[in-house]
Short mmCIF file of C-alpha atoms and ligand atoms in Angstrom, two decimals:
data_model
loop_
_atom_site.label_atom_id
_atom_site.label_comp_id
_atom_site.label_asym_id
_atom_site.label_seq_id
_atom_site.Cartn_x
_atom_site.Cartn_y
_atom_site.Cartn_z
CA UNK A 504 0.72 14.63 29.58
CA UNK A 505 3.52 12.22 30.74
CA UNK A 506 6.55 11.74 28.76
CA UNK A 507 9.53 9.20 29.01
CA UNK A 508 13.32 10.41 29.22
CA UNK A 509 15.87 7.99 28.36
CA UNK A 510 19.38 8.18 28.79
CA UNK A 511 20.80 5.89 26.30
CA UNK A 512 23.74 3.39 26.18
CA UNK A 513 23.30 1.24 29.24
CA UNK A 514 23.77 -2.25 29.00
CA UNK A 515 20.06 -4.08 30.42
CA UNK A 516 21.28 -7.14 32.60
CA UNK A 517 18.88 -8.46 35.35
CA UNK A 518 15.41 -10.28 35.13
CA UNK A 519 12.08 -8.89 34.38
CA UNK A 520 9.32 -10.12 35.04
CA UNK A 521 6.31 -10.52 32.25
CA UNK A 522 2.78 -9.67 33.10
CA UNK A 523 -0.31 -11.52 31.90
CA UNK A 524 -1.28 -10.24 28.17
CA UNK A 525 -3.40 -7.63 27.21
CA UNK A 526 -4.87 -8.97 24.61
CA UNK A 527 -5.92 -11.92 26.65
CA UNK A 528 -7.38 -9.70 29.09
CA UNK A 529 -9.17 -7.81 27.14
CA UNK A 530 -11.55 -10.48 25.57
CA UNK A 531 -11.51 -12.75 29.09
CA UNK A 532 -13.16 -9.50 30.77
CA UNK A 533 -15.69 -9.38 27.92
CA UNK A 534 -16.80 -13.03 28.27
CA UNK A 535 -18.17 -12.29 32.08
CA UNK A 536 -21.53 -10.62 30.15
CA UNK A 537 -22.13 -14.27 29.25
CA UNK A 538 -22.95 -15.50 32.76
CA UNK A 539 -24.84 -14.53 35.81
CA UNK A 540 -22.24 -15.77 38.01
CA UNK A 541 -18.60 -13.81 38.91
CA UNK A 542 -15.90 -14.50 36.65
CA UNK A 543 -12.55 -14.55 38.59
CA UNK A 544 -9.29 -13.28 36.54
CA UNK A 545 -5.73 -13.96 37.83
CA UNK A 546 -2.37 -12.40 36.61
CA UNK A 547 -4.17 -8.82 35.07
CA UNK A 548 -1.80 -6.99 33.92
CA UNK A 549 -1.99 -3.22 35.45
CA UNK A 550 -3.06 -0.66 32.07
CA UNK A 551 -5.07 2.09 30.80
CA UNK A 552 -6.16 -0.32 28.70
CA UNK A 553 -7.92 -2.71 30.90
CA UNK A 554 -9.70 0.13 33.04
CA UNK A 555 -10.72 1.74 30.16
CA UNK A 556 -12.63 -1.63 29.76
CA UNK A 557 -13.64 -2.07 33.48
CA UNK A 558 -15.73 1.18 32.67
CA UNK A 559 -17.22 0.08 29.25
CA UNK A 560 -18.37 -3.10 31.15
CA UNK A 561 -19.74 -1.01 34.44
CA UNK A 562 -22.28 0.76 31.97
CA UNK A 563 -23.63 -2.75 30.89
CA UNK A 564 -23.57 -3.72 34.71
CA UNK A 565 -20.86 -5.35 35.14
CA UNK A 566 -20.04 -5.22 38.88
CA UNK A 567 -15.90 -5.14 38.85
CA UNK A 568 -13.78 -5.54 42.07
CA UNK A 569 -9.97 -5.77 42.23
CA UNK A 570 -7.51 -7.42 44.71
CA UNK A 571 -4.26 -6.99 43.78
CA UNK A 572 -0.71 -6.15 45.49
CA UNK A 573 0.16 -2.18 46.16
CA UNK A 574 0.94 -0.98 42.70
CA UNK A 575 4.36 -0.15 42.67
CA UNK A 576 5.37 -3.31 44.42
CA UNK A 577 8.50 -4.81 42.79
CA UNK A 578 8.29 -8.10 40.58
CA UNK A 579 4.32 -7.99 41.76
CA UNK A 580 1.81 -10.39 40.30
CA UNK A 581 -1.08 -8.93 38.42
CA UNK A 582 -4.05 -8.22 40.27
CA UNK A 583 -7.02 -10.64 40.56
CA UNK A 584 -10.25 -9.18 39.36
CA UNK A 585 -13.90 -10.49 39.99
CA UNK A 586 -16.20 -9.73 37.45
CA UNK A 587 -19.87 -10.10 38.06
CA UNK A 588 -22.60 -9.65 35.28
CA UNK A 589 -26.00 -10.70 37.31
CA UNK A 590 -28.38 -8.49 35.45
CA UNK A 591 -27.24 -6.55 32.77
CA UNK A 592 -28.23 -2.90 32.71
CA UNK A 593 -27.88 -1.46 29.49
CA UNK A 594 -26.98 -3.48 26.09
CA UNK A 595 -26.17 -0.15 24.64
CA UNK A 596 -22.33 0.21 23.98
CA UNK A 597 -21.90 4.20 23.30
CA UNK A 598 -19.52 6.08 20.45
CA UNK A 599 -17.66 7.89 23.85
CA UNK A 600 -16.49 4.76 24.94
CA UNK A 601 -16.00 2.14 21.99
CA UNK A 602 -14.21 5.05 20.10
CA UNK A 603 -11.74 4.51 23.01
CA UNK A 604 -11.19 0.85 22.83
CA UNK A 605 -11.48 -1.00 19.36
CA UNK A 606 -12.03 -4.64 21.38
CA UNK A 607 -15.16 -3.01 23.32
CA UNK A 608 -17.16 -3.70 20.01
CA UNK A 609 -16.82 -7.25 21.14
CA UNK A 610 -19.51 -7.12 24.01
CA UNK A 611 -22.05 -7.15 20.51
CA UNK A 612 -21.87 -10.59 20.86
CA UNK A 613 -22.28 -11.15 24.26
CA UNK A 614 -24.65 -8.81 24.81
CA UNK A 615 -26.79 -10.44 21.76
CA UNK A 616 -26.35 -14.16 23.45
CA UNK A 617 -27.28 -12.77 26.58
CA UNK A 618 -30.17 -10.44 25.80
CA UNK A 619 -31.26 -10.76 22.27
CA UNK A 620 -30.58 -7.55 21.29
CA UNK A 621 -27.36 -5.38 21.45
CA UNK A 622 -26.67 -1.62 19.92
CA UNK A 623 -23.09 -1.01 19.82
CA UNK A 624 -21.27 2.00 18.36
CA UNK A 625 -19.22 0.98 15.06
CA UNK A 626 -15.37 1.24 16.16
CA UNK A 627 -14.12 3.34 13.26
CA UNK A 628 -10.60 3.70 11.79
CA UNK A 629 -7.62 3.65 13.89
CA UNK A 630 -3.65 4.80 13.02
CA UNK A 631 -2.74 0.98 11.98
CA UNK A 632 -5.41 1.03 9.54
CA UNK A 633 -8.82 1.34 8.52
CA UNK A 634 -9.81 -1.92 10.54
CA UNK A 635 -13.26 -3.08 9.40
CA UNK A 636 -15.44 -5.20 11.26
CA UNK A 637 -17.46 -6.84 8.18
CA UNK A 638 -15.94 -10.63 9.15
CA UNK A 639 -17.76 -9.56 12.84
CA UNK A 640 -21.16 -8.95 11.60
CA UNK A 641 -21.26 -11.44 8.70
CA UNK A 642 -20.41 -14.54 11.25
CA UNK A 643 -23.23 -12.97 13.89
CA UNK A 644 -25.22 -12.78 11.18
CA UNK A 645 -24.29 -16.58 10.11
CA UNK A 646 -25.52 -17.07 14.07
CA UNK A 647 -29.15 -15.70 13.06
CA UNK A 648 -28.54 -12.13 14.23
CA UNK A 649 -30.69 -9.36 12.29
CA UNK A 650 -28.34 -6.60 12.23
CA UNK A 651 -28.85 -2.99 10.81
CA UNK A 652 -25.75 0.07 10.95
CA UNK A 653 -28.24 2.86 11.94
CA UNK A 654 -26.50 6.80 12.70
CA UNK A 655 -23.03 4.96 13.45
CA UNK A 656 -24.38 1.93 15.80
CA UNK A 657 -24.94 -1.73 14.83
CA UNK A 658 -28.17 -2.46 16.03
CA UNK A 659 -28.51 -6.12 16.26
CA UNK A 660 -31.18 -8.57 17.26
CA UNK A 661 -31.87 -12.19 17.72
CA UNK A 662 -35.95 -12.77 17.39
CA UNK A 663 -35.39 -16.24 17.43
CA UNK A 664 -32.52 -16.73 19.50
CA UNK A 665 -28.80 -17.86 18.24
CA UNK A 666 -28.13 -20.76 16.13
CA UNK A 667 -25.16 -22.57 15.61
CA UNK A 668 -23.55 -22.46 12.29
CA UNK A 669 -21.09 -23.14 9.91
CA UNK A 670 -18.81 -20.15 9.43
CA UNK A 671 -15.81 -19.70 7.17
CA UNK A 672 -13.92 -16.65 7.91
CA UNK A 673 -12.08 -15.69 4.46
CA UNK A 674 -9.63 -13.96 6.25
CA UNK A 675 -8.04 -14.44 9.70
CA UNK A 676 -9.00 -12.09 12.05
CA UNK A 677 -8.22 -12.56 16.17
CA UNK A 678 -11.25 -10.12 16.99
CA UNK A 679 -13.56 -11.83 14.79
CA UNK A 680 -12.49 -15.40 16.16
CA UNK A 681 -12.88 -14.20 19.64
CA UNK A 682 -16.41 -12.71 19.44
CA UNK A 683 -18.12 -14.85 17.64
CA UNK A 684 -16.89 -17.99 19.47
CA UNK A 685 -17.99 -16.07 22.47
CA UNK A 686 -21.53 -15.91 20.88
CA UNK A 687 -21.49 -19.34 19.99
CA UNK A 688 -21.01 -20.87 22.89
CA UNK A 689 -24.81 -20.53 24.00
CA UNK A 690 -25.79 -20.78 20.18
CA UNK A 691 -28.29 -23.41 20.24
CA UNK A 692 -26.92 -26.52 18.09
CA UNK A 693 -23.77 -26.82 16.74
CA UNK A 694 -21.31 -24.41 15.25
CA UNK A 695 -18.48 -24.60 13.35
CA UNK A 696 -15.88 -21.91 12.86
CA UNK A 697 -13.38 -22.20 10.21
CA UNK A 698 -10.08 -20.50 9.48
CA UNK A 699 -9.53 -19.40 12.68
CA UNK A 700 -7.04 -17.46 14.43
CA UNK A 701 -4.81 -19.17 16.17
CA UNK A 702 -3.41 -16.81 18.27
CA UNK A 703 -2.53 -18.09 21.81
CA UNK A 704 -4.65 -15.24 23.12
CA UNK A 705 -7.94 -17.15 21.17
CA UNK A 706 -6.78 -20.50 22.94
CA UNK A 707 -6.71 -18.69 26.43
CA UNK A 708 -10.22 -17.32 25.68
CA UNK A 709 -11.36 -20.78 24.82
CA UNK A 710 -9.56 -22.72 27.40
CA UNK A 711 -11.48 -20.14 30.07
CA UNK A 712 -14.67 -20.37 28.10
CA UNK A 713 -14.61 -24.28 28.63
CA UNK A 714 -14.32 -24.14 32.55
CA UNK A 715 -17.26 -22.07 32.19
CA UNK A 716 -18.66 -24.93 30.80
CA UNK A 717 -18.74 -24.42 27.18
CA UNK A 718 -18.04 -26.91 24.75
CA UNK A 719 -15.15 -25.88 22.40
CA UNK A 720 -13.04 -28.59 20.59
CA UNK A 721 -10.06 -27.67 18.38
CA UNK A 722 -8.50 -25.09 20.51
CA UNK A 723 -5.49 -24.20 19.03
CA UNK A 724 -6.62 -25.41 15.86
CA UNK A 725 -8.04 -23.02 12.86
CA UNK A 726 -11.12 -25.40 12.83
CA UNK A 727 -13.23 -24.53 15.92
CA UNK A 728 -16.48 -26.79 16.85
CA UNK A 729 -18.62 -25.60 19.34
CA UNK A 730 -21.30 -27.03 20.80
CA UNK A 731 -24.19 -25.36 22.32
CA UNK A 732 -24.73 -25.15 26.26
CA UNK A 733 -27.85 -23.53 27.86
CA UNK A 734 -26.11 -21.03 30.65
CA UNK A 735 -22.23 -20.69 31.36
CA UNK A 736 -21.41 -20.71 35.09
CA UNK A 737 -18.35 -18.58 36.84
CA UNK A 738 -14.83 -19.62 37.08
CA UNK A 739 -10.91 -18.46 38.42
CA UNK A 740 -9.09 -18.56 35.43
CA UNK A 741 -5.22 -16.67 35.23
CA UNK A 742 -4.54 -14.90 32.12
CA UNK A 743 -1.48 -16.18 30.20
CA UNK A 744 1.70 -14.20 30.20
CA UNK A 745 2.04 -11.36 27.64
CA UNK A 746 4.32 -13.13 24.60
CA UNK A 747 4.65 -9.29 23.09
CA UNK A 748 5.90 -7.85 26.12
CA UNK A 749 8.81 -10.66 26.77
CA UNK A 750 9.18 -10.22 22.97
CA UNK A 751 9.70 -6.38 23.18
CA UNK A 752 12.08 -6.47 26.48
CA UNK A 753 14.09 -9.69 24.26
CA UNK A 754 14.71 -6.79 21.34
CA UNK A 755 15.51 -4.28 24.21
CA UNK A 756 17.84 -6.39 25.27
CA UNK A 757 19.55 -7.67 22.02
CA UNK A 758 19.16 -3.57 20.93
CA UNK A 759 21.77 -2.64 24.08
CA UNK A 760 23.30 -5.67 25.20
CA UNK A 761 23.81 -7.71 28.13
CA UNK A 762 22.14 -10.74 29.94
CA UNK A 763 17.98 -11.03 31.34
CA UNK A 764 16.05 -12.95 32.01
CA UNK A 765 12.26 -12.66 30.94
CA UNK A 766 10.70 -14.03 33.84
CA UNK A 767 7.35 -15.94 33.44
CA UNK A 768 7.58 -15.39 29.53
CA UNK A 769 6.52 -18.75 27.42
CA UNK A 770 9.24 -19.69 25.02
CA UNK A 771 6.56 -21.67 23.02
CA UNK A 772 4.90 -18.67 22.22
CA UNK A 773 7.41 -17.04 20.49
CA UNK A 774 8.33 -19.99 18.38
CA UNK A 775 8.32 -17.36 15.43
CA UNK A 776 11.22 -14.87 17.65
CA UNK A 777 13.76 -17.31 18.53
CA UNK A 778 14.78 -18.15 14.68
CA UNK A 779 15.15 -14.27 13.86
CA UNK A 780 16.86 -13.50 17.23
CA UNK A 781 19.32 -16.27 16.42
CA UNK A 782 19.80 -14.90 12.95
CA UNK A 783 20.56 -11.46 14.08
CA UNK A 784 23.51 -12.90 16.53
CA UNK A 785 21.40 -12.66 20.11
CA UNK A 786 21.27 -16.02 22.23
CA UNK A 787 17.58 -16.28 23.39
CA UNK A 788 17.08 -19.63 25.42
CA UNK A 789 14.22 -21.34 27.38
CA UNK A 790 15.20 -21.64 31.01
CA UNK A 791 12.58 -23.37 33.61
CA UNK A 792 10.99 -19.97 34.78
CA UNK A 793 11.10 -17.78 31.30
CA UNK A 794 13.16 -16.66 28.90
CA UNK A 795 17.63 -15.54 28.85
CA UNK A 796 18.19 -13.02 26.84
CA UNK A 797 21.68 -12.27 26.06
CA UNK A 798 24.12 -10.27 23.25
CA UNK A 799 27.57 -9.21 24.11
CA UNK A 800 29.57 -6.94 21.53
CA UNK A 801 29.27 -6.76 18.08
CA UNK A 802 26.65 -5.64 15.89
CA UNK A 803 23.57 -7.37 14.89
CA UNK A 804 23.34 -9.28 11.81
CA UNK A 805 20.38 -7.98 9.53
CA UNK A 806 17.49 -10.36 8.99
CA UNK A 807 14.34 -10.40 6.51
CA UNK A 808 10.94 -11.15 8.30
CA UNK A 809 7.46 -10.62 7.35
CA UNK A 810 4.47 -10.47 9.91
CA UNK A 811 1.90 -13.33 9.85
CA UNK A 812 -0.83 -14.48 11.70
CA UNK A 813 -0.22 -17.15 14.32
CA UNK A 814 2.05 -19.11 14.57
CA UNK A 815 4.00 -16.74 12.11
CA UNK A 816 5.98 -13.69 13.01
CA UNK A 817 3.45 -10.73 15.02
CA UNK A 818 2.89 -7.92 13.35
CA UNK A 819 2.78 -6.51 17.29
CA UNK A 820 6.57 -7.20 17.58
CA UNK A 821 7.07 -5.51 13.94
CA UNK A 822 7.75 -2.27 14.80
CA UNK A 823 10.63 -3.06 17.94
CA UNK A 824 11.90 -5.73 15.50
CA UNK A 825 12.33 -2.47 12.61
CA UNK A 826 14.29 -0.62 15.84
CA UNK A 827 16.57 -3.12 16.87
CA UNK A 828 17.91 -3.49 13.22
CA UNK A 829 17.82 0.03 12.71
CA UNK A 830 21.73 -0.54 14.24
CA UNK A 831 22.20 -4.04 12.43
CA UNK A 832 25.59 -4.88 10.49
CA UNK A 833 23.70 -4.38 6.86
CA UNK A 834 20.29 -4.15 5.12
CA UNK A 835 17.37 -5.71 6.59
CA UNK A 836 13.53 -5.91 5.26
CA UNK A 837 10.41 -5.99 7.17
CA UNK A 838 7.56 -6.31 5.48
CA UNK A 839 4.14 -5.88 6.99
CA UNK A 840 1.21 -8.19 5.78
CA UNK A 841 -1.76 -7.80 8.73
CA UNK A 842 -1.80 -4.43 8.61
CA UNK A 843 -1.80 -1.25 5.89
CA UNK A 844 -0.62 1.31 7.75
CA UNK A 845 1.29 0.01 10.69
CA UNK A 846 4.44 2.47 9.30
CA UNK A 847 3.98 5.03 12.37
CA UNK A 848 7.11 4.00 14.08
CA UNK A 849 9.04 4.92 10.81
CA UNK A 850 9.67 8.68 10.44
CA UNK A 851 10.62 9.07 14.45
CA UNK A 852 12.90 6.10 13.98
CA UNK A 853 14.20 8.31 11.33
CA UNK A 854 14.41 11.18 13.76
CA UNK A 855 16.48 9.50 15.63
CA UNK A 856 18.86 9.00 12.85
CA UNK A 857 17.55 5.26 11.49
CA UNK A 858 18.15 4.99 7.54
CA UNK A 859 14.99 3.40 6.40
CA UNK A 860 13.23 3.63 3.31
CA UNK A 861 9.08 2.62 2.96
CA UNK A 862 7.47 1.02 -0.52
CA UNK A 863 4.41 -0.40 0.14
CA UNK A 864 3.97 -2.60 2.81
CA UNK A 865 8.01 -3.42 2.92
CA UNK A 866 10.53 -1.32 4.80
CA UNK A 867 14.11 -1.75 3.91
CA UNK A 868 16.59 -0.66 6.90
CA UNK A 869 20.25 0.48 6.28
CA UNK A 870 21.40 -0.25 10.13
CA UNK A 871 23.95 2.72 10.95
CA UNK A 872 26.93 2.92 13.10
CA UNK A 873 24.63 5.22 16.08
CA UNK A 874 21.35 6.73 16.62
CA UNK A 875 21.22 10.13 18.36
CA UNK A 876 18.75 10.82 20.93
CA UNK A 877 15.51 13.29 19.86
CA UNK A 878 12.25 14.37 21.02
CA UNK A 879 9.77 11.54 19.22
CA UNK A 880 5.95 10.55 19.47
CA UNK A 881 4.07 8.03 18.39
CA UNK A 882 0.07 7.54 18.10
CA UNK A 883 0.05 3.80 18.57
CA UNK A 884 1.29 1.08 21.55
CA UNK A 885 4.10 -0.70 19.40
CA UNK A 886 5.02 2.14 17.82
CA UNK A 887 5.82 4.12 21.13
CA UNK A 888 7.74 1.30 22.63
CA UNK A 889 10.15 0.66 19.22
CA UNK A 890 10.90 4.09 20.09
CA UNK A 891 11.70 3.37 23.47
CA UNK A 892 13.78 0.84 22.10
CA UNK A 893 15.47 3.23 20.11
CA UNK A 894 16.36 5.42 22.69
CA UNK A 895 18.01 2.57 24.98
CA UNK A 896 20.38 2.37 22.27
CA UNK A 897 20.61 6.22 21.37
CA UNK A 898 23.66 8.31 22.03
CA UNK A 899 22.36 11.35 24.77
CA UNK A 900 18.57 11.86 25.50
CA UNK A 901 15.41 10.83 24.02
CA UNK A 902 12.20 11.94 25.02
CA UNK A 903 8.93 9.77 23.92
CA UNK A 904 5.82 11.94 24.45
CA UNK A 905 2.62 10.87 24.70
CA UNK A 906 3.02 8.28 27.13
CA UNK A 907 -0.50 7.11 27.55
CA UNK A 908 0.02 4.96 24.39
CA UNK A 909 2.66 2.95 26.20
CA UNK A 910 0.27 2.78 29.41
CA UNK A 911 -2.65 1.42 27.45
CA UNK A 912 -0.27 -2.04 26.99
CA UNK A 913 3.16 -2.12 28.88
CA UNK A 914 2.98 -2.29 32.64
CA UNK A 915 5.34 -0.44 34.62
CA UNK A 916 7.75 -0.09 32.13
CA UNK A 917 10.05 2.39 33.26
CA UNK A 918 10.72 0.61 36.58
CA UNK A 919 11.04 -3.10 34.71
CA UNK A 920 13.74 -0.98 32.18
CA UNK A 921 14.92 1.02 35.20
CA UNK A 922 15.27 -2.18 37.76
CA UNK A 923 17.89 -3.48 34.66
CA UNK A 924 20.30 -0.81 34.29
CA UNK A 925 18.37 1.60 32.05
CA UNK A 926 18.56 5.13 32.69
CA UNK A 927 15.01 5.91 31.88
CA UNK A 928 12.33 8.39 33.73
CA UNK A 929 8.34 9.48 33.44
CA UNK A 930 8.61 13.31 33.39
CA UNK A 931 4.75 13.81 34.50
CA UNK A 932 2.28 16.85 33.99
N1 LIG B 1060 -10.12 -7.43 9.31
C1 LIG B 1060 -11.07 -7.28 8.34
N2 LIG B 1060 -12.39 -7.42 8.71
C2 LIG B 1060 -12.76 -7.67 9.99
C3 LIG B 1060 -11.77 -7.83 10.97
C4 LIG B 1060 -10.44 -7.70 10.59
O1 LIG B 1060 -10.78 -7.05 7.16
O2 LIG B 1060 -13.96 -7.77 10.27
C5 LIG B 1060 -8.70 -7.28 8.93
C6 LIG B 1060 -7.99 -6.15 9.66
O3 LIG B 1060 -8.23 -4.90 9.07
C7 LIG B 1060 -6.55 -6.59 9.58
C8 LIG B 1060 -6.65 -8.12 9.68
O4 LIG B 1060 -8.00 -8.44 9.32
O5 LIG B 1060 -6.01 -6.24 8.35
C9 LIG B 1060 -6.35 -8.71 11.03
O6 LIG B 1060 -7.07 -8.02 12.02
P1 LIG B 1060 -7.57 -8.71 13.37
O7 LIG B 1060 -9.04 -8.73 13.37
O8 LIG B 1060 -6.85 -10.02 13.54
O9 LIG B 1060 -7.05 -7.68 14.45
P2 LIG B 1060 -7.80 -7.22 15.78
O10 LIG B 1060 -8.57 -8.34 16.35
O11 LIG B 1060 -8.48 -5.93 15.54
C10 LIG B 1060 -5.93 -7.98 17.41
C11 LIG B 1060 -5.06 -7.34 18.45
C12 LIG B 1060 -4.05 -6.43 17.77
C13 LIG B 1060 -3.19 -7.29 16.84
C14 LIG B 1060 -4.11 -8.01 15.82
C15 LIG B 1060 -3.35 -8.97 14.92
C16 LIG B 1060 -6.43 -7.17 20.42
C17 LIG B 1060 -7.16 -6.31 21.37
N3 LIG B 1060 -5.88 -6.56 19.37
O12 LIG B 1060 -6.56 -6.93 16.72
O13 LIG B 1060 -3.22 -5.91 18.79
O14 LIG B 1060 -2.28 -6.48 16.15
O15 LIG B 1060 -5.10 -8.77 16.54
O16 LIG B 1060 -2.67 -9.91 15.66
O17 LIG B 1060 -6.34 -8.37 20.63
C18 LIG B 1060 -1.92 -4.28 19.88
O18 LIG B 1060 -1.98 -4.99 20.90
O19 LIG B 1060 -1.14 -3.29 19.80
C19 LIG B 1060 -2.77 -4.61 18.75
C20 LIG B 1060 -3.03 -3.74 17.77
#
């Protein structure tokens, strides 16, 4: 298994480029099942994470091809991928493969708009927290979608088809918003979702869905109307830069010091970032191609944040946030409100010599003078890269095993780290 080495206490000063977002990608590839014709996505971002789902999709039949620049290839764009669903073959989704990927329970949807019938492995638990998918299957089954949980697998069906209706989520949920708009938009009639999520990862879903020719209105709006349409036709659509990933390289940056720019990153995005960033003494500005990042001397000032769904702060930019102030002039508190468990990060931060104590969902941080460099793990994306974070900052070396984690959602990291000043290596094998 790979493993990162970081040499810490290099300044970061240079520009890095952002790639497209994950969790963009993730449900755009998923809406191909809805039409016959090839769905063409721009700016995809290079992870395990988006193979993983190229291979979930190929066992429905989904005919992927990619043309991309050599990997490798400094400051390259994403690759362009054509995704082509003409007949699906199999609207079984297996345990092996959704166990792997939470977001490949989404294809239920699809699957069910496209073929009337769907059988889909339940996702289970994951280390953030237990996860359910009740908000899923109870706005499917607002749709008219007969669903049973037989041995593990929802096994769904549509006798009569899908029919719009009038759904109020009473919770927000970003998976929940994007699957069942994604079954709605060939739901016969109207439908109205309620309470969505607003995440800018549900607008680029919509905004991709429409030049397919759906019929959303309220996109960026937690009130959703869609109206139905009888077939969806292909499009080119470019997946929207990845607001966590310029988030995470802004706290790398304020966590060493020096000057970058995040290039490509949307400052509007981040609305929640800028206020804390500005708080905690780091200059983050808009320029006209990104985002500057820049801190010189001093320490941090300590801030008190708690996550939120869209437009509030991410709980996906919790865990860096919790390492940056890990080193902050005084006490900070982060507490967590999306999801249980998302603590991981917290006893390897410790490791490294972080003072932070846990009660409930609220972590209180007691920045210190220096962190030391360790061997750490973590079993979850965000966790692994506060970690990384961490170590930029670390006196000596830090090693962050399991490196997959960090490959399922940051592309190329060590060379984007590297091409800045970092002194950080993949140790393969
Ligand atoms: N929830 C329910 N019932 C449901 C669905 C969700 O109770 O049916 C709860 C969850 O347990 C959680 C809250 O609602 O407490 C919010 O969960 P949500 O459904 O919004 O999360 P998700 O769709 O599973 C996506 C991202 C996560 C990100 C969250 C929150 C993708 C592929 N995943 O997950 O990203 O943290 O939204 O913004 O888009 C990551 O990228 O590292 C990651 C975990």
């Amino acid at each position: 298994m790979d493993r990162i080495r970081i040499r810490g206490g290099h300044r970061l000063n240079g520009e890095i480029p952002i790639s497209g977002a994950k969790n963009a990608t993730l449900p755009l590839m998923i809406a191909a099942l809805l039409t016959e014709d090839t769905l063409v996505l721009e700016n995809v971002p290079r992870l395990a994470d988006v193979t993983m789902l190229a291979r979930i999709l190929g066992n429905h039949g989904v005919d992927m091809t990619i043309r991309g620049k050599r990997r490798g290839k400094p400051n390259g764009e994403g690759d362009t991928i054509h995704l082509c669903a003409e007949t699906i073959a199999d609207t079984t989704a297996p345990y092996e493969l959704v166990s792997r990927m939470r977001a490949s329970f989404w294809v239920l949807g699809p699957l069910l708009a496209r073929c009337g019938e769907a059988r889909v492995s339940m996702p289970g638990g994951c280390a953030i927290g237990t996860r359910p998918v009740d908000l899923h299957l109870v706005g499917l089954e607002a749709l008219g979608a007969e669903i049973e949980v037989e041995s593990g697998y929802v096994v769904a069906r549509t006798p009569n088809g899908l029919k719009g209706a009038h759904i109020e989520f009473p919770k927000v949920s970003v998976g929940a918003t994007h699957h069942v708009l994604m079954a709605a938009v060939l739901a016969e009639g109207e439908t109205v979702i309620e309470n969505a999520a607003r995440e800018p990862e549900v607008g680029d879903l919509a905004a991709c869905l429409g030049a397919m020719g759906a019929r959303i209105d309220g996109i960026g709006t937690s009130r959703l109307v869609i109206n139905s349409v009888a077939r969806l036709d292909g499009t080119t659509h470019p997946v929207l830069p990845d607001r966590i990933e310029a988030g995470t390289y802004a706290m790398a940056v304020a966590m060493t010091g020096g000057d970058v720019v995040l290039r490509g990153a949307r400052p509007d995005l981040l609305e929640a970032l800028f206020p804390v960033m500005e708080q905690a003494g780091v200059d983050m500005t808009a320029t006209n191609d990104g985002i500057r990042v820049a801190r010189n001397g001093g320490r941090l000032d300590p801030v008190t944040v708690e996550t939120s769904p869209y437009p509030g702060f991410p709980t996906d930019l919790q865990a860096q946030l919790m390492a940056l102030m890990t080193m902050a002039d005084g006490t900070s508190k982060i507490t967590e409100t999306i999801f249980e468990n998302r603590f991981m990060h917290v006893q390897e931060l410790v490791r490294l010599g972080a003072e932070i104590a846990l009660d409930g969902d609220t972590a209180t941080i007691t920045g210190v003078d220096r962190l030391a460099g360790a061997q750490v793990m973590a079993t979850d994306l965000r966790a692994s890269v506060s970690l990384v974070i961490a170590g930029l900052a670390a006196t000596g070396e830090t090693v962050i095993n399991r490196v997959y984690h960090l490959d399922r959602g940051f592309e190329r990291i060590e060379d984007k780290l590297g091409r800045c000043g970092a002194d950080i290596e993949r140790l393969t094998g």
